């Protein structure tokens, strides 16, 4: 599958997680960072999309320890939460 198709599929999956909270966190992360991802980073995110939303969100906010296989720069970016717009 070509890169453009992979990105389109990932965008859909990131924004259609099942809850608004997961959509905002995972979709927001995708929108903020995906344009700069290389093939390895795309593959990391594709694999992450196989995980349960509650686990991804818990790793991002620090309520569960991040498993070794998900540790690294991509997870640190997810944990920054600087991609979620907060209405005031």
Tab-separated table of C-alpha atoms in Angstrom:
chain	number	residue	atom	x	y	z
A	1	UNK	CA	0.000	0.000	0.000
A	2	UNK	CA	1.367	3.438	-0.851
A	3	UNK	CA	2.147	6.096	1.746
A	4	UNK	CA	-0.818	8.315	0.881
A	5	UNK	CA	-3.287	5.449	1.320
A	6	UNK	CA	-1.691	4.423	4.618
A	7	UNK	CA	-1.952	7.995	5.930
A	8	UNK	CA	-5.606	8.301	4.864
A	9	UNK	CA	-6.468	5.033	6.596
A	10	UNK	CA	-4.614	6.064	9.722
A	11	UNK	CA	-6.341	9.454	9.814
A	12	UNK	CA	-9.713	7.724	9.713
A	13	UNK	CA	-8.729	5.213	12.387
A	14	UNK	CA	-7.274	7.944	14.600
A	15	UNK	CA	-10.482	10.004	14.490
A	16	UNK	CA	-12.969	7.117	14.768
A	17	UNK	CA	-11.965	5.395	17.987
A	18	UNK	CA	-15.362	5.107	19.633
A	19	UNK	CA	-15.325	7.866	22.235
A	20	UNK	CA	-14.931	11.588	21.854
A	21	UNK	CA	-12.069	11.614	24.357
A	22	UNK	CA	-10.098	9.004	22.429
A	23	UNK	CA	-10.849	10.729	19.133
A	24	UNK	CA	-9.539	14.042	20.453
A	25	UNK	CA	-6.405	12.537	21.946
A	26	UNK	CA	-5.445	10.067	19.240
A	27	UNK	CA	-6.829	12.050	16.312
A	28	UNK	CA	-5.301	15.261	17.622
A	29	UNK	CA	-1.926	13.557	17.958
A	30	UNK	CA	-2.199	12.261	14.406
A	31	UNK	CA	-3.128	15.680	13.002
A	32	UNK	CA	-0.293	17.414	14.849
A	33	UNK	CA	2.518	15.043	13.926
A	34	UNK	CA	1.680	12.732	10.997
A	35	UNK	CA	2.848	15.032	8.203
A	36	UNK	CA	6.429	14.683	9.420
A	37	UNK	CA	6.435	10.926	10.005
A	38	UNK	CA	8.790	8.602	8.186
A	39	UNK	CA	7.876	5.003	7.294
A	40	UNK	CA	9.032	3.644	10.659
A	41	UNK	CA	6.919	6.172	12.533
A	42	UNK	CA	3.894	5.369	10.378
A	43	UNK	CA	4.406	1.680	11.145
A	44	UNK	CA	4.644	2.484	14.880
A	45	UNK	CA	1.348	4.354	14.787
A	46	UNK	CA	-0.310	1.609	12.713
A	47	UNK	CA	0.703	-0.903	15.370
A	48	UNK	CA	-0.430	1.405	18.186
A	49	UNK	CA	-3.877	1.557	16.593
A	50	UNK	CA	-4.232	-2.152	17.405
A	51	UNK	CA	-4.101	-1.382	21.130
A	52	UNK	CA	-7.126	-0.589	23.278
A	53	UNK	CA	-8.023	3.094	23.560
A	54	UNK	CA	-8.101	2.948	27.343
A	55	UNK	CA	-4.513	1.691	27.361
A	56	UNK	CA	-3.283	4.298	24.863
A	57	UNK	CA	-4.942	7.066	26.841
A	58	UNK	CA	-3.613	5.764	30.166
A	59	UNK	CA	-0.068	5.632	28.779
A	60	UNK	CA	-0.447	9.161	27.429
A	61	UNK	CA	-1.649	10.668	30.698
A	62	UNK	CA	0.628	8.565	32.873
A	63	UNK	CA	-1.904	6.494	34.813
A	64	UNK	CA	-0.347	3.265	33.501
A	65	UNK	CA	3.331	2.609	32.812
A	66	UNK	CA	4.215	2.510	29.134
A	67	UNK	CA	5.171	-1.004	28.002
A	68	UNK	CA	8.727	-1.291	26.697
A	69	UNK	CA	7.597	-1.845	23.105
A	70	UNK	CA	5.860	1.550	23.055
A	71	UNK	CA	8.541	3.607	24.792
A	72	UNK	CA	10.447	6.167	22.740
A	73	UNK	CA	10.105	9.536	21.055
A	74	UNK	CA	6.675	8.873	19.555
A	75	UNK	CA	5.227	8.022	22.964
A	76	UNK	CA	6.907	11.061	24.502
A	77	UNK	CA	5.188	13.211	21.858
A	78	UNK	CA	1.867	11.546	22.651
A	79	UNK	CA	2.417	12.221	26.359
A	80	UNK	CA	2.988	15.952	25.815
A	81	UNK	CA	-0.719	16.417	25.099
A	82	UNK	CA	0.157	19.717	23.406
A	83	UNK	CA	-1.978	18.798	20.403
A	84	UNK	CA	-5.354	18.866	22.170
A	85	UNK	CA	-7.260	22.119	21.822
A	86	UNK	CA	-8.794	23.155	25.121
A	87	UNK	CA	-11.852	25.391	24.996
A	88	UNK	CA	-11.933	28.122	27.591
